[in-house]
Short mmCIF file of C-alpha atoms and ligand atoms in Angstrom, two decimals:
data_model
loop_
_atom_site.label_atom_id
_atom_site.label_comp_id
_atom_site.label_asym_id
_atom_site.label_seq_id
_atom_site.Cartn_x
_atom_site.Cartn_y
_atom_site.Cartn_z
CA UNK L 1 130.01 146.89 155.06
CA UNK L 2 127.30 146.63 157.67
CA UNK L 3 125.52 143.63 159.07
CA UNK L 4 125.19 140.69 156.68
CA UNK L 5 121.60 139.48 156.72
CA UNK L 6 120.46 136.06 155.60
CA UNK L 7 120.39 135.41 151.87
CA UNK L 8 116.61 134.91 151.99
CA UNK L 9 116.11 138.46 153.33
CA UNK L 10 117.25 140.05 150.07
CA UNK L 11 113.99 139.97 148.17
CA UNK L 12 111.64 139.91 151.15
CA UNK L 13 109.08 142.67 151.50
CA UNK L 14 107.11 143.31 154.63
CA UNK L 15 103.50 142.14 154.59
CA UNK L 16 100.92 144.91 154.37
CA UNK L 17 97.84 144.19 156.45
CA UNK L 18 94.75 146.40 156.35
CA UNK L 19 95.16 149.88 157.88
CA UNK L 20 93.99 150.39 161.43
CA UNK L 21 91.27 152.98 162.04
CA UNK L 22 93.59 155.47 163.75
CA UNK L 23 95.80 155.59 160.61
CA UNK L 24 92.86 156.71 158.56
CA UNK L 25 91.68 159.28 161.09
CA UNK L 26 95.17 160.78 161.19
CA UNK L 27 95.73 160.73 157.42
CA UNK L 28 92.37 162.16 156.41
CA UNK L 29 91.69 164.26 159.51
CA UNK L 30 88.26 162.73 160.10
CA UNK L 31 86.47 161.71 163.28
CA UNK L 32 84.34 158.80 162.10
CA UNK L 33 85.57 155.84 160.13
CA UNK L 34 83.63 152.81 158.97
CA UNK L 35 86.13 150.02 158.46
CA UNK L 36 84.89 147.07 156.46
CA UNK L 37 88.28 146.11 155.08
CA UNK L 38 89.65 143.24 157.17
CA UNK L 39 86.65 140.92 157.55
CA UNK L 40 86.41 141.54 161.26
CA UNK L 41 83.06 140.91 162.95
CA UNK L 42 81.79 144.43 163.55
CA UNK L 43 78.82 142.93 165.33
CA UNK L 44 81.30 142.58 168.18
CA UNK L 45 82.15 139.67 170.44
CA UNK L 46 79.82 137.73 172.72
CA UNK L 47 78.95 139.46 176.01
CA UNK L 48 80.04 136.17 177.59
CA UNK L 49 83.55 136.81 176.30
CA UNK L 50 83.64 140.19 177.99
CA UNK L 51 82.32 138.67 181.20
CA UNK L 52 84.90 135.86 181.13
CA UNK L 53 87.74 138.32 180.66
CA UNK L 54 86.49 140.49 183.52
CA UNK L 55 86.34 137.46 185.80
CA UNK L 56 90.06 136.85 185.51
CA UNK L 57 91.63 137.60 188.89
CA UNK L 58 95.32 136.94 189.28
CA UNK L 59 95.70 134.10 186.78
CA UNK L 60 97.55 136.45 184.48
CA UNK L 61 100.59 136.50 186.77
CA UNK L 62 101.22 132.89 185.67
CA UNK L 63 102.41 131.71 182.27
CA UNK L 64 99.50 130.37 180.21
CA UNK L 65 98.81 126.67 179.65
CA UNK L 66 101.03 125.67 176.72
CA UNK L 67 98.70 122.80 175.86
CA UNK L 68 95.61 125.05 175.91
CA UNK L 69 93.75 122.23 177.67
CA UNK L 70 90.35 123.74 178.41
CA UNK L 71 89.84 125.06 174.88
CA UNK L 72 91.30 121.87 173.39
CA UNK L 73 88.79 119.72 175.29
CA UNK L 74 85.93 121.98 174.35
CA UNK L 75 86.71 121.96 170.62
CA UNK L 76 87.38 118.22 170.56
CA UNK L 77 84.02 117.62 172.16
CA UNK L 78 82.15 120.04 169.86
CA UNK L 79 83.79 118.82 166.68
CA UNK L 80 84.10 115.11 167.48
CA UNK L 81 87.83 115.05 166.75
CA UNK L 82 90.48 113.55 169.10
CA UNK L 83 92.06 116.30 171.18
CA UNK L 84 95.58 115.22 170.21
CA UNK L 85 94.91 116.54 166.71
CA UNK L 86 94.69 120.21 167.76
CA UNK L 87 97.38 122.87 167.79
CA UNK L 88 96.88 126.49 168.88
CA UNK L 89 98.60 129.64 167.73
CA UNK L 90 98.73 133.40 168.04
CA UNK L 91 96.20 133.61 165.23
CA UNK L 92 96.37 131.46 162.12
CA UNK L 93 98.96 133.84 160.73
CA UNK L 94 101.38 132.33 163.24
CA UNK L 95 100.37 128.76 162.48
CA UNK L 96 100.95 129.37 158.75
CA UNK L 97 104.47 130.61 159.60
CA UNK L 98 105.14 127.56 161.77
CA UNK L 99 103.87 125.22 159.05
CA UNK L 100 106.26 126.67 156.50
CA UNK L 101 109.04 126.36 159.08
CA UNK L 102 108.48 122.62 159.49
CA UNK L 103 107.79 121.95 155.80
CA UNK L 104 109.86 124.19 153.53
CA UNK L 105 113.59 123.87 152.93
CA UNK L 106 115.39 126.29 150.64
CA UNK L 107 114.34 125.64 147.05
CA UNK L 108 111.25 123.62 147.95
CA UNK L 109 108.10 124.54 146.12
CA UNK L 110 104.79 125.61 147.56
CA UNK L 111 101.66 125.85 145.44
CA UNK L 112 99.21 128.72 145.90
CA UNK L 113 96.17 129.86 144.01
CA UNK L 114 96.19 133.15 142.14
CA UNK L 115 94.03 135.71 144.00
CA UNK L 116 94.15 134.21 147.45
CA UNK L 117 95.41 135.04 150.94
CA UNK L 118 98.81 136.74 150.61
CA UNK L 119 100.51 135.28 153.68
CA UNK L 120 101.00 131.85 152.01
CA UNK L 121 103.47 133.46 149.62
CA UNK L 122 105.19 135.38 152.40
CA UNK L 123 105.79 132.36 154.61
CA UNK L 124 107.17 130.43 151.65
CA UNK L 125 109.56 133.25 150.75
CA UNK L 126 110.72 133.64 154.37
CA UNK L 127 111.91 130.02 154.35
CA UNK L 128 113.60 130.45 150.97
CA UNK L 129 110.97 128.37 149.16
CA UNK L 130 109.74 128.83 145.62
CA UNK L 131 106.17 130.03 145.08
CA UNK L 132 104.22 128.33 142.30
CA UNK L 133 101.06 130.28 141.42
CA UNK L 134 98.16 128.47 139.74
CA UNK L 135 95.77 130.70 137.76
CA UNK L 136 92.13 130.67 138.77
CA UNK L 137 89.31 129.74 136.42
CA UNK L 138 86.39 132.21 136.47
CA UNK L 139 87.59 133.54 139.83
CA UNK L 140 87.52 130.04 141.35
CA UNK L 141 90.38 128.10 142.94
CA UNK L 142 91.55 125.66 140.27
CA UNK L 143 92.18 122.32 141.98
CA UNK L 144 92.98 120.36 138.78
CA UNK L 145 95.50 123.09 137.90
CA UNK L 146 97.08 122.68 141.33
CA UNK L 147 97.46 118.93 140.75
CA UNK L 148 99.19 119.62 137.45
CA UNK L 149 101.59 122.04 139.15
CA UNK L 150 102.98 119.33 141.47
CA UNK L 151 106.67 118.52 140.94
CA UNK L 152 109.32 116.56 142.84
CA UNK L 153 110.08 119.67 144.90
CA UNK L 154 106.48 120.34 145.97
CA UNK L 155 106.16 120.29 149.75
CA UNK L 156 102.91 122.05 150.47
CA UNK L 157 99.70 123.19 148.77
CA UNK L 158 97.82 126.10 150.36
CA UNK L 159 94.06 126.26 149.78
CA UNK L 160 91.90 128.96 151.27
CA UNK L 161 88.31 127.68 151.56
CA UNK L 162 86.10 129.63 151.28
CA UNK L 163 88.65 131.70 149.44
CA UNK L 164 89.69 135.16 150.56
CA UNK L 165 89.20 137.54 148.66
CA UNK L 166 86.70 135.90 146.26
CA UNK L 167 84.31 134.49 148.90
CA UNK L 168 83.46 131.32 146.98
CA UNK L 169 84.45 127.75 147.84
CA UNK L 170 85.48 124.38 146.49
CA UNK L 171 82.91 121.67 147.28
CA UNK L 172 83.19 118.51 149.33
CA UNK L 173 83.33 116.30 146.24
CA UNK L 174 85.88 118.49 144.48
CA UNK L 175 88.17 118.47 147.51
CA UNK L 176 87.67 114.74 148.04
CA UNK L 177 88.72 114.00 144.48
CA UNK L 178 91.71 116.34 144.82
CA UNK L 179 92.92 114.80 148.09
CA UNK L 180 92.72 111.31 146.62
CA UNK L 181 95.12 112.41 143.87
CA UNK L 182 97.72 114.38 145.85
CA UNK L 183 100.74 112.21 146.77
CA UNK L 184 100.60 111.70 150.53
CA UNK L 185 104.06 113.16 151.24
CA UNK L 186 102.77 116.61 150.21
CA UNK L 187 101.00 118.65 152.88
CA UNK L 188 97.63 120.10 151.94
CA UNK L 189 96.72 123.11 154.09
CA UNK L 190 93.04 124.02 154.06
CA UNK L 191 92.64 127.47 155.57
CA UNK L 192 89.05 127.65 156.77
CA UNK L 193 89.14 131.12 158.32
CA UNK L 194 85.53 131.69 157.12
CA UNK L 195 84.09 128.18 157.47
CA UNK L 196 81.61 129.25 160.17
CA UNK L 197 79.85 131.40 157.56
CA UNK L 198 79.78 128.69 154.88
CA UNK L 199 76.48 127.00 155.60
CA UNK L 200 76.18 125.51 152.09
CA UNK L 201 75.31 121.82 152.07
CA UNK L 202 78.16 120.86 149.76
CA UNK L 203 80.80 122.77 151.73
CA UNK L 204 83.57 120.28 152.65
CA UNK L 205 83.08 118.26 155.82
CA UNK L 206 86.76 118.21 156.71
CA UNK L 207 86.28 115.86 159.68
CA UNK L 208 85.92 113.02 157.20
CA UNK L 209 89.14 113.96 155.44
CA UNK L 210 91.10 114.30 158.66
CA UNK L 211 90.26 110.69 159.47
CA UNK L 212 91.31 109.47 156.02
CA UNK L 213 94.32 111.58 155.05
CA UNK L 214 97.41 112.12 157.19
CA UNK L 215 98.65 114.98 154.98
CA UNK L 216 95.73 117.39 155.46
CA UNK L 217 96.03 120.34 157.84
CA UNK L 218 92.92 122.41 158.55
CA UNK L 219 93.17 125.95 159.96
CA UNK L 220 90.48 127.83 161.84
CA UNK L 221 90.50 131.17 163.63
CA UNK L 222 88.65 133.10 166.30
CA UNK L 223 89.40 136.37 164.48
CA UNK L 224 86.51 136.47 162.06
CA UNK L 225 83.18 134.88 163.07
CA UNK L 226 83.93 135.00 166.81
CA UNK L 227 84.98 138.65 166.77
CA UNK L 228 88.33 138.19 168.52
CA UNK L 229 90.79 139.52 165.92
CA UNK L 230 92.55 141.75 168.44
CA UNK L 231 92.98 138.94 170.96
CA UNK L 232 94.94 136.66 168.56
CA UNK L 233 94.02 133.00 168.63
CA UNK L 234 93.60 130.37 165.94
CA UNK L 235 94.07 126.62 165.64
CA UNK L 236 95.09 123.78 163.39
CA UNK L 237 93.57 120.31 163.16
CA UNK L 238 95.95 117.71 161.76
CA UNK L 239 97.51 114.32 162.23
CA UNK L 240 99.49 113.89 165.46
CA UNK L 241 102.76 113.68 163.50
CA UNK L 242 102.20 117.25 162.23
CA UNK L 243 101.16 118.49 165.68
CA UNK L 244 104.37 117.04 167.19
CA UNK L 245 106.52 118.95 164.71
CA UNK L 246 104.61 122.17 165.33
CA UNK L 247 105.24 121.84 169.07
CA UNK L 248 108.98 121.65 168.39
CA UNK L 249 109.11 125.02 166.64
CA UNK L 250 106.44 127.00 168.45
CA UNK L 251 107.43 129.79 170.77
CA UNK L 252 106.77 128.92 174.42
CA UNK L 253 103.56 130.58 175.67
CA UNK L 254 102.43 131.58 172.18
CA UNK L 255 98.76 131.59 173.16
CA UNK L 256 98.13 134.04 175.97
CA UNK L 257 95.81 133.41 178.91
CA UNK L 258 93.22 136.01 177.93
CA UNK L 259 92.92 134.56 174.45
CA UNK L 260 92.39 131.04 175.79
CA UNK L 261 89.69 132.22 178.13
CA UNK L 262 87.97 134.38 175.51
CA UNK L 263 87.88 131.59 172.94
CA UNK L 264 86.19 129.15 175.34
CA UNK L 265 83.53 131.71 176.21
CA UNK L 266 82.97 132.51 172.52
CA UNK L 267 82.32 128.85 171.73
CA UNK L 268 79.78 128.62 174.52
CA UNK L 269 77.54 131.46 173.36
CA UNK L 270 75.44 129.71 170.71
CA UNK L 271 72.78 132.42 170.81
CA UNK L 272 75.29 135.11 169.90
CA UNK L 273 76.72 132.93 167.11
CA UNK L 274 73.26 132.51 165.62
CA UNK L 275 72.71 136.26 165.80
CA UNK L 276 75.97 136.91 163.95
CA UNK L 277 75.10 134.40 161.28
CA UNK L 278 71.65 135.95 160.75
CA UNK L 279 73.11 139.44 160.63
CA UNK L 280 75.64 138.28 158.07
CA UNK L 281 73.03 136.67 155.84
CA UNK L 282 70.89 139.80 155.93
CA UNK L 283 73.89 141.98 155.13
CA UNK L 284 74.98 139.72 152.32
CA UNK L 285 71.49 139.77 150.81
CA UNK L 286 71.43 143.55 151.09
CA UNK L 287 74.74 143.91 149.24
CA UNK L 288 73.83 141.39 146.57
CA UNK L 289 70.44 143.02 145.93
CA UNK L 290 72.02 146.49 145.77
CA UNK L 291 74.67 145.32 143.28
CA UNK L 292 72.17 143.41 141.17
CA UNK L 293 69.90 146.45 140.97
CA UNK L 294 72.78 148.55 139.76
CA UNK L 295 73.95 145.93 137.28
CA UNK L 296 77.25 145.27 139.05
CA UNK L 297 78.71 141.79 138.81
CA UNK L 298 79.66 140.11 142.09
CA UNK L 299 80.94 136.73 143.26
CA UNK L 300 78.31 134.83 145.30
CA UNK L 301 79.78 134.74 148.79
CA UNK L 302 79.90 132.06 151.49
CA UNK L 303 81.76 134.36 153.86
CA UNK L 304 81.40 137.68 155.67
CA UNK L 305 82.62 139.69 152.70
CA UNK L 306 81.65 140.28 149.08
CA UNK L 307 83.79 140.83 146.02
CA UNK L 308 82.20 143.10 143.44
CA UNK L 309 83.25 144.37 140.03
CA UNK L 310 82.86 148.17 139.92
CA UNK L 311 84.07 148.45 136.30
CA UNK L 312 86.64 151.11 137.10
CA UNK L 313 89.83 151.60 139.09
CA UNK L 314 89.36 150.21 142.59
CA UNK L 315 92.37 152.16 143.73
CA UNK L 316 90.94 155.60 143.00
CA UNK L 317 87.42 154.72 144.17
CA UNK L 318 88.70 153.33 147.49
CA UNK L 319 90.91 156.37 147.97
CA UNK L 320 87.86 158.61 147.47
CA UNK L 321 85.88 156.44 149.90
CA UNK L 322 88.60 156.83 152.52
CA UNK L 323 88.29 160.60 152.28
CA UNK L 324 84.60 160.15 153.10
CA UNK L 325 85.39 157.94 156.07
CA UNK L 326 84.67 154.53 154.56
CA UNK L 327 87.40 151.92 154.33
CA UNK L 328 86.88 148.96 152.01
CA UNK L 329 89.60 146.95 150.27
CA UNK L 330 90.69 147.75 146.72
CA UNK L 331 90.94 144.61 144.60
CA UNK L 332 94.12 146.13 143.15
CA UNK L 333 95.85 144.80 146.28
CA UNK L 334 94.92 141.27 145.20
CA UNK L 335 95.53 141.73 141.49
CA UNK L 336 91.88 142.47 140.69
CA UNK L 337 92.07 146.03 139.42
CA UNK L 338 88.34 146.69 139.00
CA UNK L 339 87.01 144.88 142.05
CA UNK L 340 86.49 145.88 145.66
CA UNK L 341 86.18 143.57 148.64
CA UNK L 342 83.70 144.70 151.26
CA UNK L 343 83.35 143.05 154.66
CA UNK L 344 79.76 142.60 155.81
CA UNK L 345 79.12 144.73 158.86
CA UNK L 346 76.16 146.06 160.80
CA UNK L 347 73.10 147.23 158.90
CA UNK L 348 73.87 150.94 159.20
CA UNK L 349 77.50 150.36 158.17
CA UNK L 350 76.48 148.36 155.09
CA UNK L 351 74.02 151.07 154.06
CA UNK L 352 76.64 153.78 154.43
CA UNK L 353 79.09 151.77 152.29
CA UNK L 354 76.59 151.24 149.48
CA UNK L 355 75.45 154.86 149.60
CA UNK L 356 79.02 156.21 149.49
CA UNK L 357 80.17 153.76 146.82
CA UNK L 358 77.24 154.47 144.52
CA UNK L 359 77.63 158.21 145.06
CA UNK L 360 81.24 158.02 143.88
CA UNK L 361 80.37 155.78 140.94
CA UNK L 362 77.64 158.26 139.93
CA UNK L 363 80.11 161.15 140.06
CA UNK L 364 82.52 159.17 137.87
CA UNK L 365 79.81 158.37 135.33
CA UNK L 366 79.10 162.04 134.78
C1 PLP N 401 91.98 136.72 158.36
C2 PLP N 401 92.62 135.51 157.81
C3 PLP N 401 93.59 134.81 158.51
C4 PLP N 401 94.22 135.38 159.74
O1 PLP N 401 93.69 134.88 160.85
P1 PLP N 401 94.26 135.19 162.29
O2 PLP N 401 93.76 134.03 163.05
O3 PLP N 401 93.71 136.49 162.71
O4 PLP N 401 95.77 135.20 162.25
C5 PLP N 401 94.07 133.63 157.99
N1 PLP N 401 93.62 133.17 156.80
C6 PLP N 401 92.72 133.84 156.09
C7 PLP N 401 92.29 133.32 154.79
C8 PLP N 401 92.19 135.03 156.56
O5 PLP N 401 91.33 135.71 155.82
#
């Protein structure tokens, strides 16, 4: 008969993150791989981060600070938010899991947007919740549609802003109107993994909402802009009542000592942050100009990636790109058959991606 697993395990599938570079080298027998598929910061991390990690003497023999005090103080000061409103996790992936743990009972509903970050669905399914998908309108998150999808069983609404994989965002006024209409017993999670790149004036100023609404939970990460994806650290900003619940379910020592130290150093290096932002803007302009010149439609991006319509199967084009040592993400993985999502990297990486992509499109056109 074998071991009897939980009922909720029956239909669960394991989450498929982007491939790691070694996978590709092994599969395609190539030495060099350009990976612009997981929105990592290929500009690297601040030299101050490396220095801070090197400075660590024997602190690592002790368990890390469960309250993450130094980083908590630093963020609270920088963002002007009371430090009691912060919670830290082993990346925002973990915090999303913990949120579903404290919010979703079997049969509860969670609302997600079509074409968004896949983990919201996974964490709902793991807790035995029901996923309610709201179609997008012109590749934009449809907030009015999400309001209409609310039922008596709705427990949480997940909004990625700017949205991954489209790269666009809902504005301050749109979100404000939405929040004023969501019943306050429903949690609204705003995943701002790319907020540091969204310099648009009408991008939501969530600080204002956190003061007004007790049901909003904002997520940020050090994995993207700060270049610390391999170190694993992210945080939530929310009302103290949410933070208290998260502390009850979190694993002890979930945020390791190196990650805490690295994150503090990353926040302190303003010069490096400005450099990354400039590099990203230049790269984004380069991609957008290249696509425009070739007549390819793209979604204007407020992130470190671009979504572009290549008018043919993303699956086969990306497979061909892999063979030539370039890894970008096929939109097929997000339900967008003819699109590809390209992370913005260093100048030479971006140029290689465009060159290889256009080469393959030319070959197909023949
Ligand atoms: C990359 C990403 C995450 C994961 O962040 P980690 O902090 O590395 O766990 C979460 N949400 C979105 C939308 C992302 O794109």
